[in-house]
Coordinates of C-alpha atoms in Angstrom, one line a residue:
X922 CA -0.2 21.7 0.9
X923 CA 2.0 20.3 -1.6
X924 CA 0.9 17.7 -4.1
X925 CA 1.6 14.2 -3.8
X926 CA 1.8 11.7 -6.9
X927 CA 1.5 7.9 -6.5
X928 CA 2.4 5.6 -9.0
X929 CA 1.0 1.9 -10.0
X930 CA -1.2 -0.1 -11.9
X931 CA -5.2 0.1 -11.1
X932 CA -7.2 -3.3 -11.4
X933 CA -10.5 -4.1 -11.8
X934 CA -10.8 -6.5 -9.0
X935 CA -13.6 -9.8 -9.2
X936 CA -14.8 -11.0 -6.2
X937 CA -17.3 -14.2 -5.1
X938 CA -20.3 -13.0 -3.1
X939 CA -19.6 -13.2 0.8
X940 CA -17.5 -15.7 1.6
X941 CA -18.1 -18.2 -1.4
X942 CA -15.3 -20.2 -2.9
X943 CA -13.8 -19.6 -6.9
X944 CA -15.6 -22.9 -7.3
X945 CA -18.9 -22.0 -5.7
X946 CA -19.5 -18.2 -7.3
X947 CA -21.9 -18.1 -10.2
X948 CA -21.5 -14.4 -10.3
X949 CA -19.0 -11.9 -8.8
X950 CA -19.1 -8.2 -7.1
X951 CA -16.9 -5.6 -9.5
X952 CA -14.8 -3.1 -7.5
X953 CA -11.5 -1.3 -8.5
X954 CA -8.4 -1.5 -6.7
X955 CA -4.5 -1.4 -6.3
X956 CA -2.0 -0.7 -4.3
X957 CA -1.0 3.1 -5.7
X958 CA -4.6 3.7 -6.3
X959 CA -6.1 2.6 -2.8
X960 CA -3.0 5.3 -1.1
X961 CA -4.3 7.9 -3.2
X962 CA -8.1 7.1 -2.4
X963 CA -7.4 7.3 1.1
X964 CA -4.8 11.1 0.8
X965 CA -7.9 12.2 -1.4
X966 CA -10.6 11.4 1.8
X967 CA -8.0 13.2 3.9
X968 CA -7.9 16.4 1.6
X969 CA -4.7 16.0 0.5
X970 CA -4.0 16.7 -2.9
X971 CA -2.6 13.6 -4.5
X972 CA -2.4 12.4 -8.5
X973 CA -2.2 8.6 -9.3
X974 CA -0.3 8.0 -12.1
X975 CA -0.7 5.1 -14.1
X976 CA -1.7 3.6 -17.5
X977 CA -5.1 2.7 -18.7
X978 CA -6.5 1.3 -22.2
X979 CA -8.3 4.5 -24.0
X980 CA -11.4 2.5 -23.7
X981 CA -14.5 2.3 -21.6
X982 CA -13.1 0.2 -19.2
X983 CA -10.6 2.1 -18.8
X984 CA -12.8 5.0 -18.3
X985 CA -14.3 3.2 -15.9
X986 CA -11.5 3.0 -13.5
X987 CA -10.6 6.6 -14.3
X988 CA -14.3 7.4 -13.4
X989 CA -13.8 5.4 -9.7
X990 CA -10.6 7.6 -9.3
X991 CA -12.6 11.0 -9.8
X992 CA -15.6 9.9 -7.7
X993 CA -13.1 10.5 -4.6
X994 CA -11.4 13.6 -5.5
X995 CA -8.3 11.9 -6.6
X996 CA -6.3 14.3 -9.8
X997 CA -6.2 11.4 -12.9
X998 CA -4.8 14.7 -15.4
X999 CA -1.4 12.7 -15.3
X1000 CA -2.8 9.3 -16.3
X1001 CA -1.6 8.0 -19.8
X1002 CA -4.2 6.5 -22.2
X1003 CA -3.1 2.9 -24.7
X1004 CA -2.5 -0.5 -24.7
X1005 CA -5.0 -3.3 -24.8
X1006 CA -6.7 -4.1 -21.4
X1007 CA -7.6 -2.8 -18.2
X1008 CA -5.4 -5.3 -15.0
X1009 CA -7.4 -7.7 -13.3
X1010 CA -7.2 -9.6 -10.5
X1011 CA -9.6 -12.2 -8.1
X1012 CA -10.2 -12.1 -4.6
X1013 CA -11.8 -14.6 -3.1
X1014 CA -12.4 -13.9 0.9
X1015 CA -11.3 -16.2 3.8
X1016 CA -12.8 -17.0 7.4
X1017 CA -11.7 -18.2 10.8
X1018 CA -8.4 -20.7 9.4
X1019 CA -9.1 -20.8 5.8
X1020 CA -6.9 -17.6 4.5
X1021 CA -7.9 -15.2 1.6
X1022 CA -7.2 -16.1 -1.9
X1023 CA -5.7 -13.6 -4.6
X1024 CA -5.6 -14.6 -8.5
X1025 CA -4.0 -12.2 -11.0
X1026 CA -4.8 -11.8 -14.7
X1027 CA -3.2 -8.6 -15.6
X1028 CA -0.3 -9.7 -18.0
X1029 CA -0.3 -7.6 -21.2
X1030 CA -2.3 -5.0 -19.3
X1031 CA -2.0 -1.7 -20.4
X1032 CA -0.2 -0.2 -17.3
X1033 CA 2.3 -3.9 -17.4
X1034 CA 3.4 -3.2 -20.7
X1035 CA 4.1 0.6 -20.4
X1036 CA 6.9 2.3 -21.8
X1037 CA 9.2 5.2 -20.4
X1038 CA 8.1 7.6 -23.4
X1039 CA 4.4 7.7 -21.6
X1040 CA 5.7 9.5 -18.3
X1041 CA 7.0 12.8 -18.5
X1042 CA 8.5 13.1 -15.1
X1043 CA 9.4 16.6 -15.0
X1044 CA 6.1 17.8 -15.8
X1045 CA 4.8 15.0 -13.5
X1046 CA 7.0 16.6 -10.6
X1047 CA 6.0 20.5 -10.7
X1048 CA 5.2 21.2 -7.1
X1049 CA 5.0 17.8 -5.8
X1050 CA 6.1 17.2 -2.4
X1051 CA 6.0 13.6 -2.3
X1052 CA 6.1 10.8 -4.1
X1053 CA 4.9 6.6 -3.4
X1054 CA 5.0 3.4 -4.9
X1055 CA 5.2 -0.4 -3.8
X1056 CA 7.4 -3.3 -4.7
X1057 CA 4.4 -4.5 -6.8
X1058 CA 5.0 -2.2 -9.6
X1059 CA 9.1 -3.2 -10.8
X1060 CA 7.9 -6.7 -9.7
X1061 CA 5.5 -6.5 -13.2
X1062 CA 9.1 -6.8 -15.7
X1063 CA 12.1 -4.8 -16.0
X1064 CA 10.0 -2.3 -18.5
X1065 CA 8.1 -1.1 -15.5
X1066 CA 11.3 -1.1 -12.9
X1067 CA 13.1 0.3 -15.4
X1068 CA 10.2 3.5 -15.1
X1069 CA 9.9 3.2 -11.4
X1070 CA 13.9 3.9 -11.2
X1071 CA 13.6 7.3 -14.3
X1072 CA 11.0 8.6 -11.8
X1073 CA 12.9 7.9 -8.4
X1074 CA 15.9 9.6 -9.8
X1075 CA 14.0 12.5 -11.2
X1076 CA 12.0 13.0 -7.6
X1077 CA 15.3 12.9 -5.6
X1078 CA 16.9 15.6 -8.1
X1079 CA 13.9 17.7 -7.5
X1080 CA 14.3 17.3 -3.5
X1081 CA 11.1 15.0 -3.3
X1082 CA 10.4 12.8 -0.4
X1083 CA 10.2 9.4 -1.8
X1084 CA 8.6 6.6 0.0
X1085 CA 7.9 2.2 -0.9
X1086 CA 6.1 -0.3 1.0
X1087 CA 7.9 -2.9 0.1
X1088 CA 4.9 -5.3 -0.8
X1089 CA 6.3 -8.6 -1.9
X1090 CA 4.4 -10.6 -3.8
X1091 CA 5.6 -14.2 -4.7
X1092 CA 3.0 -15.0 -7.2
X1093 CA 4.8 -11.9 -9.2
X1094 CA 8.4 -12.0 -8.6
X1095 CA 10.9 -14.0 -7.6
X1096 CA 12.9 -13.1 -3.8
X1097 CA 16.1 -12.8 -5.8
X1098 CA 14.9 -10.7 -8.3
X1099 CA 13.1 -8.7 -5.8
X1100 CA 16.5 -8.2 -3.7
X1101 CA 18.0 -7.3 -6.7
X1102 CA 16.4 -4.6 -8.7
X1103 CA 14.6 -2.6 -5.1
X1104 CA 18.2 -2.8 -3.8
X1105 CA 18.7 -0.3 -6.7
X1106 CA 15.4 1.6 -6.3
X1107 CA 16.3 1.7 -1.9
X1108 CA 19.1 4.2 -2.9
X1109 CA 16.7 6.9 -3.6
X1110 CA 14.1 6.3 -1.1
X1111 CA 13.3 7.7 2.1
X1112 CA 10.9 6.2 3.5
X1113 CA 10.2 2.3 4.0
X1114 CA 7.3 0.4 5.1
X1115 CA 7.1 -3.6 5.4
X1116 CA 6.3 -6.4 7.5
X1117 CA 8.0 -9.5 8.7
X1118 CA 7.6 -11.4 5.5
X1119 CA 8.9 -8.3 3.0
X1120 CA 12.2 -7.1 4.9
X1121 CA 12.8 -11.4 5.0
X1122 CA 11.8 -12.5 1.5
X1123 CA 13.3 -9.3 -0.2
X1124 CA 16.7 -8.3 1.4
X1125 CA 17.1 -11.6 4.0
X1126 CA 16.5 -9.5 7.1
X1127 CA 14.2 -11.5 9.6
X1128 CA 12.7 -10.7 13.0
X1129 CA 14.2 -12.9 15.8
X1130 CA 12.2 -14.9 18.0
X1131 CA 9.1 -14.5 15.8
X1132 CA 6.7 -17.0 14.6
X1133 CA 4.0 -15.4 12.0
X1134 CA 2.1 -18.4 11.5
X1135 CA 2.1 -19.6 15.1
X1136 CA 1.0 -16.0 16.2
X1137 CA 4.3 -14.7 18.1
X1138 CA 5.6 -11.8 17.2
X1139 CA 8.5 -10.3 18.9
X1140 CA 9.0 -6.1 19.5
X1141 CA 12.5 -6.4 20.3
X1142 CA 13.3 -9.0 16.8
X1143 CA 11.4 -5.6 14.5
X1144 CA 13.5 -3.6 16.2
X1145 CA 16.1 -5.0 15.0
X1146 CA 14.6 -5.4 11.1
X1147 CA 13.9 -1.6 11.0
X1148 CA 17.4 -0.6 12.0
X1149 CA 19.2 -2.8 9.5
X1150 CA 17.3 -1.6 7.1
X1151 CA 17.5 2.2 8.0
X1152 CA 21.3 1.7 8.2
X1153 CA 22.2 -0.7 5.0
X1154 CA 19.9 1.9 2.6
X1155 CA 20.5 5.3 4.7
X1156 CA 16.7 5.6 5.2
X1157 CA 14.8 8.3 7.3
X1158 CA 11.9 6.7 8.4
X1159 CA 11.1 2.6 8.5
X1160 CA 7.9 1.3 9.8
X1161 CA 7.0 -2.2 10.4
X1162 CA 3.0 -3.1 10.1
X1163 CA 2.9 -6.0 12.9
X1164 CA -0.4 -8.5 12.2
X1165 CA -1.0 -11.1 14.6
X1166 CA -3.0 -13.5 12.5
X1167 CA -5.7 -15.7 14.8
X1168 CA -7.2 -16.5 11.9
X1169 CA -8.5 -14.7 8.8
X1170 CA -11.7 -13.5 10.6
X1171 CA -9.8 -11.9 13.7
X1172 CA -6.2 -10.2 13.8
X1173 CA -4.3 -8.3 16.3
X1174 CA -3.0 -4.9 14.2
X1175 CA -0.3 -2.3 15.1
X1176 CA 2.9 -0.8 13.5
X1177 CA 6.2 0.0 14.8
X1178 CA 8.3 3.7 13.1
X1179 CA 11.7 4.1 13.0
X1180 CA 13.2 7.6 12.8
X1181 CA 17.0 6.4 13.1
X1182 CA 16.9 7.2 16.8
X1183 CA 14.0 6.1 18.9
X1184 CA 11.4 3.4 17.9
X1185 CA 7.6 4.2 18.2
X1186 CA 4.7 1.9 18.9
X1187 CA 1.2 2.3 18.2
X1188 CA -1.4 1.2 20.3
X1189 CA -2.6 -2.6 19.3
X1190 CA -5.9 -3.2 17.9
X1191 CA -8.0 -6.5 17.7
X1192 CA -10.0 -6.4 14.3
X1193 CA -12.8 -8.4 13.6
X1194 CA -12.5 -8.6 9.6
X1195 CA -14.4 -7.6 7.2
X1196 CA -11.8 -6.8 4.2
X1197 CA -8.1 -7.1 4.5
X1198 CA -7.1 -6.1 0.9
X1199 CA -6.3 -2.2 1.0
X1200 CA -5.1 -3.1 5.0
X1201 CA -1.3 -2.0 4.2
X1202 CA -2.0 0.4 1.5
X1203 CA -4.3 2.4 3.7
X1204 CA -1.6 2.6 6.8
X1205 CA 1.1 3.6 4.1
X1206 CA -1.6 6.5 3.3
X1207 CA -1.9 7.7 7.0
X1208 CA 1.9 7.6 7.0
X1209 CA 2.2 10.0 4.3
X1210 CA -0.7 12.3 5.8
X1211 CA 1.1 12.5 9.3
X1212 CA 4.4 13.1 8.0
X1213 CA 3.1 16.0 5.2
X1214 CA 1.0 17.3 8.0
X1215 CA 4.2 17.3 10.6
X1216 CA 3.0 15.5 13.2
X1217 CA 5.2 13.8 15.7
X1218 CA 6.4 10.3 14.8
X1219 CA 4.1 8.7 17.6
X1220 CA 1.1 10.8 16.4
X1221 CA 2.0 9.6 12.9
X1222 CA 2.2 5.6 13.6
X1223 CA -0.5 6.6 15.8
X1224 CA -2.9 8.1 13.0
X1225 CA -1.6 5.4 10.5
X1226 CA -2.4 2.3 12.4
X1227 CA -6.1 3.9 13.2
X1228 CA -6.9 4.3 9.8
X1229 CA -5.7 0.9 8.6
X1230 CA -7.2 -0.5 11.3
X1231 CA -10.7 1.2 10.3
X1232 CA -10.1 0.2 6.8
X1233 CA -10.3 -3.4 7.4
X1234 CA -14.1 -3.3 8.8
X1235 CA -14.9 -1.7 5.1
X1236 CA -15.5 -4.0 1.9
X1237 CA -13.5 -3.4 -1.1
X1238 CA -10.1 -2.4 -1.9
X1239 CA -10.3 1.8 -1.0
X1240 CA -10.6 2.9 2.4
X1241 CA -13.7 5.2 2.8
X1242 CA -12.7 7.3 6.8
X1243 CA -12.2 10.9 7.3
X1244 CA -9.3 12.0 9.3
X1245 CA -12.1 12.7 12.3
X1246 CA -13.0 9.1 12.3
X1247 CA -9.1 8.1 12.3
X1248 CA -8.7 10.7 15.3
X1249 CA -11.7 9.0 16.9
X1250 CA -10.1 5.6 17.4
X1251 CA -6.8 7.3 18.2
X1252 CA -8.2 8.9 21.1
X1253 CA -9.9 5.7 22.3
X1254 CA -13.2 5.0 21.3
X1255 CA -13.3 1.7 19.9
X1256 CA -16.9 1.0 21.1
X1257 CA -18.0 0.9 17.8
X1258 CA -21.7 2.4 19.2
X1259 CA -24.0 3.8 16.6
X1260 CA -23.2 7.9 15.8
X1261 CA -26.9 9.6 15.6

């Protein structure tokens, strides 16, 4: 199986014990996380051979998050060594109606203030088969879009499949900025993930007859996002992560895929939560896996929305499943009874 090389920033990632408040926490629980980093944890678990590709100071913090990488099999040969300090960001966890809390400090980080001259994308792309990133990365200043687009161009030259969740964050980028500079990334990517808030707050396509905060989604209004956005950027796959939020403790969870023909729904799952963060990253992982292992588009959304779904039942930002456990809730036990 080919390689595949995901590209983003890695954090150290501060968290108050259980469900305390910023204000409350006298000490916090250390874990490493990101976007990037959390897909290739997850391809590595699956035995996929995956390198993350970042940045990281050429200290021992930075070893440290190199260290976490390794620990799960993931290929950290690629990484580039400099700069100052290691990304960082706070995640303070809700319950029932009070919603989780995210906090970054990771301006000036090494990986934010990267230069093109530390990624050699040709040598980066020998026998790659695929290559990911988020909307998070070109959203940390043009210097890092500016790399993101070298390494899109230089993946679709060599005949790479490149995929994007689209990821908006608002506390990093603007929505117009956003529209603008992933317009320019969209014309060399293949595959799109999202949800009702990214395809809206990015390119100004919303679902119809939906309500996100009130808890109504509508199949026929995503529909309807993942063609618009499969036709206006050429795409050959979409998929559409669909959260019904009851509250931060309990959501409903299942995905929608688009192949430019016929739409595909997963089965939907009601989570009790134990930790969100990772939630999206690890479905855009058992996307990746399905399609590199050529399964069917419904076994795909299938896998993808089984593993996420797993995921959020597991602390920290990585999501620690085998593909049997994955398979497991895909072929309908959910009982959650004890394995002995």
């Amino acid at each position: 199986m080919a390689k595949v090389i995901t590209f983003g920033e890695i954090m150290l990632r501060l968290a108050p014990e259980g469900y305390k408040r910023f204000v409350q926490a006298d000490k916090f629980d250390v874990v490493y996380g990101g976007a990037e980093s959390n897909v290739a944890v997850s391809l590595a678990n699956f035995d996929v051979p995956v390198s993350f590709v970042t940045k990281l100071p050429a200290h021992e913090m930075g070893d440290a998050a190199l260290n976490e990488l390794r620990k799960f099999g993931v290929d950290t040969k690629l990484i580039a060594r400099g700069g100052e300090r290691l990304g960082i960001y706070y995640a303070e966890k809700g319950a029932s109606q009070r919603g989780s809390l995210v906090i970054y400090d990771r301006a000036g980080s090494s990986f934010q203030t990267a230069s093109p001259t530390d990624f050699d994308w040709e040598a980066i792309f020998d026998d790659v088969s695929w290559f990911h990133f988020t909307g998070i990365t070109p959203a940390l200043g043009d210097n890092v879009a500016a790399i993101c687009l070298e390494a899109c161009k230089k993946a679709k030259a060599k005949n790479i499949t490149v995929s994007c969740d689209l990821n908006f964050r608002k506390k990093l980028w603007t929505s117009e900025k956003a529209g603008k500079v992933m317009a320019e990334l969209m014309e060399y990517i293949d595959v799109c993930i999202a949800n009702e808030e990214d395809a809206e707050k990015v390119f100004g396509i919303s679902a119809k007859n939906t309500d996100v905060t009130g808890g109504k989604l509508d199949k026929k209004g995503y529909e309807d996002v993942a063609k618009q956005l499969a036709d206006r950027f050429h795409l050959r796959q979409v998929a559409i992560t669909l959260r019904t939020s009851l509250g931060a403790s309990d959501n409903k969870w299942a995905a929608l895929l688009y192949d430019g023909k016929n739409y595909y729904y997963s089965k939907e799952y009601l989570i009790r939560i134990v930790d969100r963060v990772g939630g999206g990253d690890s479905f855009g992982a058992g996307l990746i896996y399905g399609n590199v292992k050529g399964f069917d588009p419904q076994k795909t959304v299938d896998f993808a929305v089984a593993a996420s779904c797993l995921k959020q039942t597991i602390e920290g930002d990585f999501n620690h499943i085998s593909v049997e456990e994955a398979e497991k809730l895909m072929g309908g036990d959910a009982s959650g009874r004890m394995s002995r």
